[in-house]
Coordinates of C-alpha atoms and ligand atoms in Angstrom, one line a residue:
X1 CA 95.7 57.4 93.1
X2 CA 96.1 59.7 90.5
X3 CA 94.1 63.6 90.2
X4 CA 91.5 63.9 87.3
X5 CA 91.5 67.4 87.4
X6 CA 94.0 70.5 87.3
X7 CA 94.4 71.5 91.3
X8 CA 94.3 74.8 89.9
X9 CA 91.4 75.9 87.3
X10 CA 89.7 72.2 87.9
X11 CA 90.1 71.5 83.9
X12 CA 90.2 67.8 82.6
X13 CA 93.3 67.5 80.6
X14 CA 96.9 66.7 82.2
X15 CA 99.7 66.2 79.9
X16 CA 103.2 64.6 81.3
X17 CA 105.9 66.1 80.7
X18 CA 108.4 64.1 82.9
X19 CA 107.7 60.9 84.2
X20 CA 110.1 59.1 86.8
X21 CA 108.6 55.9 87.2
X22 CA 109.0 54.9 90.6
X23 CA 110.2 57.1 93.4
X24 CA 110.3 57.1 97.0
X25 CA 109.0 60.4 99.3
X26 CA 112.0 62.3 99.0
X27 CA 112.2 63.3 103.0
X28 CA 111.2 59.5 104.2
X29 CA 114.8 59.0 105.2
X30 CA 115.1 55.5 106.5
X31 CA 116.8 52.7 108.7
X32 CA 118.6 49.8 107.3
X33 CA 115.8 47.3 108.4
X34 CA 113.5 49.3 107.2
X35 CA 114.7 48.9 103.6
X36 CA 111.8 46.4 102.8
X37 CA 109.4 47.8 103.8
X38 CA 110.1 51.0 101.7
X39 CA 107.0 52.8 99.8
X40 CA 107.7 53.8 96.4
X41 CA 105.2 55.7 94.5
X42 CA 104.5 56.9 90.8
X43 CA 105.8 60.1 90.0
X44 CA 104.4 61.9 86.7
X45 CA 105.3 66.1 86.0
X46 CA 102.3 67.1 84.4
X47 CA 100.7 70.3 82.5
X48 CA 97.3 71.3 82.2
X49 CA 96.0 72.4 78.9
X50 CA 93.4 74.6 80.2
X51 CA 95.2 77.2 82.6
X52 CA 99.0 75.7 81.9
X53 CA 99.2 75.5 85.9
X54 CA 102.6 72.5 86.8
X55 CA 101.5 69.7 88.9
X56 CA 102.5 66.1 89.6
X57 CA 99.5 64.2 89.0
X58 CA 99.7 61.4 92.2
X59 CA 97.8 62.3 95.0
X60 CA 99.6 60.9 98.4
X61 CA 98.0 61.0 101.7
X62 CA 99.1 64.3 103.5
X63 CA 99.8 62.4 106.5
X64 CA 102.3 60.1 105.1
X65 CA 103.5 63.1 103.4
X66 CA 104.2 65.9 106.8
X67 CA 103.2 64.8 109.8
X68 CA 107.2 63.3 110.3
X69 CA 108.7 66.0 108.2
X70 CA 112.4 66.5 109.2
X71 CA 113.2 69.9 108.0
X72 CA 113.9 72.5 110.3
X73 CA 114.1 76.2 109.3
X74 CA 116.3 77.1 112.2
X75 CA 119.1 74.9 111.2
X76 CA 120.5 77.1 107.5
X77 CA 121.9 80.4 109.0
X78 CA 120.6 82.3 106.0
X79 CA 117.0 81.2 107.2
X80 CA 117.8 83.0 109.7
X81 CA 118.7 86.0 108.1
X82 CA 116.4 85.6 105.4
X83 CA 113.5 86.2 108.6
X84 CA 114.7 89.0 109.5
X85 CA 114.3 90.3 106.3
X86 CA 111.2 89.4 105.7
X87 CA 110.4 91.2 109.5
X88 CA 111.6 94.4 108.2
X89 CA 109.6 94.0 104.9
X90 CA 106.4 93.3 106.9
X91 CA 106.8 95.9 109.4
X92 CA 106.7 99.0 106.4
X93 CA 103.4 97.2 105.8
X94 CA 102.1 97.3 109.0
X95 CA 99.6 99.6 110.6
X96 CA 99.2 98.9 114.1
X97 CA 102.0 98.9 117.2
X98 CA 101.1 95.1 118.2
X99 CA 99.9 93.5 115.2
X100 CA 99.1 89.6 114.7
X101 CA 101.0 87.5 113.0
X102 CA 99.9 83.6 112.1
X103 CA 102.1 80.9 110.1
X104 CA 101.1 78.8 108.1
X105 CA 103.4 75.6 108.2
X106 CA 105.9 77.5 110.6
X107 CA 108.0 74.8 111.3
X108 CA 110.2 75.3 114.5
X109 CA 108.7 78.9 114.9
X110 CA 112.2 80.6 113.5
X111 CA 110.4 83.1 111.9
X112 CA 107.7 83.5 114.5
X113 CA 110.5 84.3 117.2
X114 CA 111.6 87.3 115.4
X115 CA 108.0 88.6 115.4
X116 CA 108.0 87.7 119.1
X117 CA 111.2 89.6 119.8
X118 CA 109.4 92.5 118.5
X119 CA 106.4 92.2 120.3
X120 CA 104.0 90.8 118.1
X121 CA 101.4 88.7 118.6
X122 CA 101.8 85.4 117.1
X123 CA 100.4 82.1 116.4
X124 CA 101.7 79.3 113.9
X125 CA 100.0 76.2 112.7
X126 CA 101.8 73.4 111.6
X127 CA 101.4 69.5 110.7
X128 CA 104.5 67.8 111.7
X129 CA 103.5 67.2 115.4
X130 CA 107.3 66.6 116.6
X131 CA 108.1 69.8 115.3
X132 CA 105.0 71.6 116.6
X133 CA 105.9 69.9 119.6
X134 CA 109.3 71.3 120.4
X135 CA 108.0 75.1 118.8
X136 CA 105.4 75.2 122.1
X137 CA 108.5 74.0 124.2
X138 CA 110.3 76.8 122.7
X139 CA 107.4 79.4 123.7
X140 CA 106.2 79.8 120.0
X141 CA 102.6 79.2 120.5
X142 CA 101.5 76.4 117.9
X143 CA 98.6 73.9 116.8
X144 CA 99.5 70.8 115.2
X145 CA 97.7 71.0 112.2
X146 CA 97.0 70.9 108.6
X147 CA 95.8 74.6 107.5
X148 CA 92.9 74.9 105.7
X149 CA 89.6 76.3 105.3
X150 CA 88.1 74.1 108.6
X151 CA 90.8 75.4 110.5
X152 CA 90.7 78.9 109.8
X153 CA 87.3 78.9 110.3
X154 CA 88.1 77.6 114.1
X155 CA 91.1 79.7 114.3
X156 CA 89.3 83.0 113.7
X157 CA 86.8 81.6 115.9
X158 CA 89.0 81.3 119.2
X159 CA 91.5 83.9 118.3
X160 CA 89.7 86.4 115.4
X161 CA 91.2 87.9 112.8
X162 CA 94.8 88.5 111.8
X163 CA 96.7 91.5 110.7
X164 CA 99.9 89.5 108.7
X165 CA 99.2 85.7 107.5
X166 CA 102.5 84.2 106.6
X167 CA 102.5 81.3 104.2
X168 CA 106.7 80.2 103.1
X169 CA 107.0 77.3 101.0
X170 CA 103.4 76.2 101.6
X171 CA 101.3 76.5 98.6
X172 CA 103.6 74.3 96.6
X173 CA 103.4 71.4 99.1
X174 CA 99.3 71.8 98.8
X175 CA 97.0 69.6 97.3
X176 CA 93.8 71.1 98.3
X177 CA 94.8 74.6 96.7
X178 CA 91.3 76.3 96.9
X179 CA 91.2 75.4 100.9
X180 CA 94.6 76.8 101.3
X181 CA 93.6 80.3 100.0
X182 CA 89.2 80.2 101.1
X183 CA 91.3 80.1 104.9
X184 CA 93.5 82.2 104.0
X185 CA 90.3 85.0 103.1
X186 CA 88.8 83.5 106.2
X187 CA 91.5 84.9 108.5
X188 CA 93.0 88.1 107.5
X189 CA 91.0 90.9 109.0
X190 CA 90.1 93.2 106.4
X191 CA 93.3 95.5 106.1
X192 CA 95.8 92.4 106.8
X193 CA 97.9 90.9 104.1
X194 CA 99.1 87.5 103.2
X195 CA 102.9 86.7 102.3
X196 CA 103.5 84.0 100.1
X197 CA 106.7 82.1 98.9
X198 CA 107.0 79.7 96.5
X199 CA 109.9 78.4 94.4
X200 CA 109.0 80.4 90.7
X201 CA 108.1 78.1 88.2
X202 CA 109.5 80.7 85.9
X203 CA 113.1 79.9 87.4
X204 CA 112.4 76.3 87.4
X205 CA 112.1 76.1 83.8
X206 CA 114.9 78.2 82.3
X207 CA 117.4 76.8 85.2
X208 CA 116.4 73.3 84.6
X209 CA 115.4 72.6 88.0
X210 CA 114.2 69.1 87.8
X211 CA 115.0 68.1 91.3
X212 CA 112.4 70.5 92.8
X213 CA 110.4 67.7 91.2
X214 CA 109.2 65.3 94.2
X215 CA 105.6 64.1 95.8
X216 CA 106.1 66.9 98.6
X217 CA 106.0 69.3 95.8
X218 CA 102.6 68.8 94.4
X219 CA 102.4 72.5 92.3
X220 CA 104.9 74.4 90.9
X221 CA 103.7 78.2 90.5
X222 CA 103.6 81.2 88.7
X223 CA 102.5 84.7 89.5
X224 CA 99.7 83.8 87.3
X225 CA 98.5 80.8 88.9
X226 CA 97.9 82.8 92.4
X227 CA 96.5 85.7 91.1
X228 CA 93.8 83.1 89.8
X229 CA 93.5 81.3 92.8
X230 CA 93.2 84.3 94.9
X231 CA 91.4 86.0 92.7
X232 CA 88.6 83.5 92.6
X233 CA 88.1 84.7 96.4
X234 CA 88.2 88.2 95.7
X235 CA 91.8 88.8 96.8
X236 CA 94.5 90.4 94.9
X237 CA 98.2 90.3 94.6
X238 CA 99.9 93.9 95.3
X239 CA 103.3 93.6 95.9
X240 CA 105.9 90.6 94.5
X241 CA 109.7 90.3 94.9
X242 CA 112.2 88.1 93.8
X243 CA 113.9 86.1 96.6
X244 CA 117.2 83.9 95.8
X245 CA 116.5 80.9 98.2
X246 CA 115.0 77.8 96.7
X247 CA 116.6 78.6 93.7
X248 CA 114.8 81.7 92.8
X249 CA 111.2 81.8 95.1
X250 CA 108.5 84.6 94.6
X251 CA 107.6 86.6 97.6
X252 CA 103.9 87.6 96.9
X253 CA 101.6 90.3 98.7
X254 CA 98.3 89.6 98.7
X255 CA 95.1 91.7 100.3
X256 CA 91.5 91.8 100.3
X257 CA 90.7 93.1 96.8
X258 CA 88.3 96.4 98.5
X259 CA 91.2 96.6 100.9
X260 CA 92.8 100.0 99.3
X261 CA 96.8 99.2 99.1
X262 CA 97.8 100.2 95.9
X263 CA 99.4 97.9 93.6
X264 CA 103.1 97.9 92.3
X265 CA 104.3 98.1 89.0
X266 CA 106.9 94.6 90.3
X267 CA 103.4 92.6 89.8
X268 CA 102.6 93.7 85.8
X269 CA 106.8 93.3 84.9
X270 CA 106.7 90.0 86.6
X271 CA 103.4 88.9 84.9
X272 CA 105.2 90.3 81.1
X273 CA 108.4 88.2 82.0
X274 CA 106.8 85.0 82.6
X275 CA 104.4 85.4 79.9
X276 CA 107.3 86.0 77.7
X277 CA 109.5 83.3 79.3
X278 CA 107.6 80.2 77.6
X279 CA 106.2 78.9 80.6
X280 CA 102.7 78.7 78.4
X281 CA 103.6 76.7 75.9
X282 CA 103.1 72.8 76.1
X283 CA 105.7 72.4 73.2
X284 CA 108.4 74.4 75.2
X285 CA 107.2 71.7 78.3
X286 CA 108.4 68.9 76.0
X287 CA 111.8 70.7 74.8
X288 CA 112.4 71.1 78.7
X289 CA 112.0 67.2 79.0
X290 CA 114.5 66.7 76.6
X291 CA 117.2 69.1 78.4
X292 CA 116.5 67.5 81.8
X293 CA 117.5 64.4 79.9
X294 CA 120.5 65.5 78.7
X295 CA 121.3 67.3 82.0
X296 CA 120.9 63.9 84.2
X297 CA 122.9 61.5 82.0
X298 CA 126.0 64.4 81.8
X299 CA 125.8 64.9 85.6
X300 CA 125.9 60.6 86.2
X301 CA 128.8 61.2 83.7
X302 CA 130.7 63.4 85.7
X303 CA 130.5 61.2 88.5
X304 CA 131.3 58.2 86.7
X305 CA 134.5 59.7 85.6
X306 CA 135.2 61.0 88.9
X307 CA 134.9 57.5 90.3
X308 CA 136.7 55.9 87.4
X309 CA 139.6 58.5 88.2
X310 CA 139.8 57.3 92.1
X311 CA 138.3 59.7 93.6
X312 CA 136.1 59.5 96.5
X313 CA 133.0 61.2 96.3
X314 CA 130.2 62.4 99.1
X315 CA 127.1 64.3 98.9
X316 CA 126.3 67.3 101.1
X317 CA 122.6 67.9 101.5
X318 CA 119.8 65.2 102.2
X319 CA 117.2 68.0 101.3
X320 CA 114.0 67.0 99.3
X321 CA 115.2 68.1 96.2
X322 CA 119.3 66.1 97.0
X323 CA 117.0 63.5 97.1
X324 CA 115.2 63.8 94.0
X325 CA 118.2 64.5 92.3
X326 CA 120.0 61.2 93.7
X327 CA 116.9 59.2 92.7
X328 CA 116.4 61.4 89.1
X329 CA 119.5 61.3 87.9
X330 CA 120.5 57.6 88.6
X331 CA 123.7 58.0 91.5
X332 CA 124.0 55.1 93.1
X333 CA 125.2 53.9 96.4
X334 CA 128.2 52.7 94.5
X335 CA 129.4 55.4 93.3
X336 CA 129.0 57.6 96.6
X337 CA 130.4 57.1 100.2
X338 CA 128.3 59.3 102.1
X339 CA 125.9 62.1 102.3
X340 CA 126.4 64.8 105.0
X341 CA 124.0 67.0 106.5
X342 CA 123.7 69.2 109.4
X343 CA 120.2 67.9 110.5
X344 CA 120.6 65.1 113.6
X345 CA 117.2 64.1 113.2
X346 CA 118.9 62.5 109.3
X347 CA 121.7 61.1 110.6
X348 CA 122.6 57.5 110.8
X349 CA 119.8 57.1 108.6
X350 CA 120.0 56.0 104.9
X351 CA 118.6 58.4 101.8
X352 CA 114.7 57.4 100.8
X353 CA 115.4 55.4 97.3
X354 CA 119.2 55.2 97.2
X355 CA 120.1 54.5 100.7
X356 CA 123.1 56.3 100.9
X357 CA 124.3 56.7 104.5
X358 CA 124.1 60.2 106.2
X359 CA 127.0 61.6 108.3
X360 CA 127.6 65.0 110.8
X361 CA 129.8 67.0 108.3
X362 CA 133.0 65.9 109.9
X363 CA 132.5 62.7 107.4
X364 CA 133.6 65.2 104.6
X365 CA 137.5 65.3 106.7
X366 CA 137.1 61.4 107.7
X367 CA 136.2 60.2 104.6
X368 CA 139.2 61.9 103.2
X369 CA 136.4 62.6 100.8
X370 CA 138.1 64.5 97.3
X371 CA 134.5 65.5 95.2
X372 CA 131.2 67.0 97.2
X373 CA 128.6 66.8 94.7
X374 CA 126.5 69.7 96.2
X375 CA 123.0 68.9 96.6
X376 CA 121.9 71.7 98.5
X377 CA 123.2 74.1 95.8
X378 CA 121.0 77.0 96.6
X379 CA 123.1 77.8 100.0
X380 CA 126.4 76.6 98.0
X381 CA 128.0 79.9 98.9
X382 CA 127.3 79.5 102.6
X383 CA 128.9 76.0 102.9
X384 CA 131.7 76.5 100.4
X385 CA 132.4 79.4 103.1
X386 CA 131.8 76.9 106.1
X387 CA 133.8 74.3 104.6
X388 CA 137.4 76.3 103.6
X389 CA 139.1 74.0 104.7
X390 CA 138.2 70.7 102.3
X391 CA 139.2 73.3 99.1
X392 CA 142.6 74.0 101.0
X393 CA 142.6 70.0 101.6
X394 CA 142.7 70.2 96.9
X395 CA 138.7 68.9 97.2
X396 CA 136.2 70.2 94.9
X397 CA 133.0 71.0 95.0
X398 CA 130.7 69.5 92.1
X399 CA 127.3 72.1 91.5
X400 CA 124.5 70.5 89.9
X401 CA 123.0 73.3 88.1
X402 CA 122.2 75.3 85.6
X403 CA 124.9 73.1 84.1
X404 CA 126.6 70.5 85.7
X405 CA 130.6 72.3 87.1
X406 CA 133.0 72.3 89.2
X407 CA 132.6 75.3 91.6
X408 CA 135.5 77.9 90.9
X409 CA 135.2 81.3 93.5
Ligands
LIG1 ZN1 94.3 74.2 85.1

């Protein structure tokens, strides 16, 4: 089933700009007898005319979507680091000694934990019940649920207010936009602030990102786009950084608009750039099309030539967006002997679409493997760092983007 309207502004006209025919979820990693059986589902990039917000026009079942997700946020080291960060951050922001904390879509409660260890109080809501599951085993307090304004209604209820609202990675996986952000007002107490992430459309578009493209990732933002949506329930944006991870993320303050913060020049220099980066223009949409073309078939060419040359070739990284790219870009199982990933809940499974066999990162030695087409290029430098000993070995390490290279230190 396909939207009618822009998620965003609610206006009537969606414009493709990519269309991939055919894809499978990119995180519904599978089992060799489950191969027919496989969902596949249309998947259009589209613009709308009236407000220029990014969205894929299918609209897939949330539940098929999240409530198996396999991504854990305490497996990538710089997660981990990234946290505490975002800890220090928060805590210039705070006013009380004990202030509350709630995440939204916290995952395995990484984040949370560093709040905890500080002696916060802290709640986290997420819908992927086996992770929610072993969070609460861990002592991270956390309901298995979707966020949205029904459950913030009940949350504020049973628990009131909340000082910090954390949101990372959410709002782009978020269908029902204007829920997200009505709970979002419905919980923060009247001083609190909200902290949300989301890959920058801005980034996406001049670094060619087209495998953040996948059904998980149903909007892909701008500053602009939540200062509208928050705006339209009298919040405001007051603070914004630029984070690296995903590929180049926003980091966005937001507080009740009669809530006296005062707001930072970063927000108006980050509004000018994207204004000035094309990002609202349908015909610089189409251009983009037309690199992302050119960008998959020189990529498949690489690889081609690798193969052609003997070498044996493995991916490392079944992320959403390895996926995409796999499925995007036209690598198939032919050409690749493995994928390996650090997640045990993905291996000995197959990739969703290409069904490429996932290995511990041993495979990488045992494979004798010569290429590693890096998938999960936005930690490149911490797994080029991990895996010394494969460049030592003469392998290379292929990087997908801006331009398809090999990595050189
Ligand atoms: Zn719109």
């Amino acid at each position: 089933m396909k939207t009618k309207k822009c998620r965003c502004c609610g206006g009537i006209e969606l414009i493709i700009i990519l269309d991939y025919g055919m894809v499978a979820l990119a995180d519904s990693f599978l089992y060799e007898e489950e191969i027919a059986s496989e969902q596949k589902f249309p998947l259009n990039l589209c613009i709308c005319t009236n407000c220029f917000h990014v969205q894929i026009d299918e609209i897939i079942n949330p539940k098929i979507l999240f409530e198996n997700y396999v991504w854990e946020t305490g497996i990538s080291k710089s997660i981990f680091e990234f946290a505490n960060r975002l800890y220090e951050k928060t805590k210039e922001l705070m006013i009380k000694e004990e202030s509350k904390i709630l995440e939204i879509a916290s995952n395995d409660g990484t984040v949370l934990s560093i709040f905890k260890k500080n002696g916060c109080k802290i709640l986290g809501v997420e819908p992927a019940k086996n992770i929610a599951l072993d969070a609460n085993k861990k002592g991270i307090p956390t309901i298995d649920e979707f966020f949205n304004y029904e459950t913030a209604k009940r949350i504020a209820k049973d628990y009131g207010k909340w000082d910090v609202c954390i949101a990372r990675n959410v709002i782009a996986h978020v269908s029902d936009l204007h829920g997200l952000v009505q709970g979002i007002q419905t919980i923060l107490d009247k001083d609190g602030f909200a902290v949300i992430e989301f890959p920058h459309l801005q980034k996406m578009y001049s670094d060619l990102q087209y495998d953040q493209v996948f059904h998980e990732h149903v909007g892909y933002h701008s500053l602009h786009s939540i200062m509208f949506l928050f705006g339209l329930y009298n919040m405001e944006v007051f603070d914004v950084e630029e984070l690296e991870v995903h590929g180049g993320s926003l980091r966005v303050y937001v507080k009740h608009a009669e809530s006296k913060r005062e707001i930072k020049y970063d927000v108006v220099k980050i509004m000018i750039s994207e204004v000035n980066s094309g990002i609202f223009s349908i015909n610089n949409w189409t251009s983009y099309a037309n690199r992302c073309e050119t960008h998959k078939n020189t990529l498949r060419g690489m690889i081609e030539k690798c193969k052609n040359d003997g070498e044996n070739i493995i991916i490392y990284g079944a992320s959403g967006k390895g996926q995409s790219l796999i499925q995007m870009s036209g690598i198939t199982k032919d050409l690749i002997s493995g994928v390996v990933d650090k997640s045990k809940m993905k291996q000995g499974k197959l990739t969703p679409g290409s069904h490429i066999k996932i290995y511990p990162t041993e495979y990488i030695y045992r494979s004798k493997a010569n290429v590693i087409l890096l998938c999960a290029w936005n930690i490149a430098k911490e797994i080029v760092s991990q895996e010394k000993r494969f460049v030592e070995l003469g392998g290379k390490f292929l990087l997908p983007f801006p331009e398809p290279h090999f990595f050189k230190k």
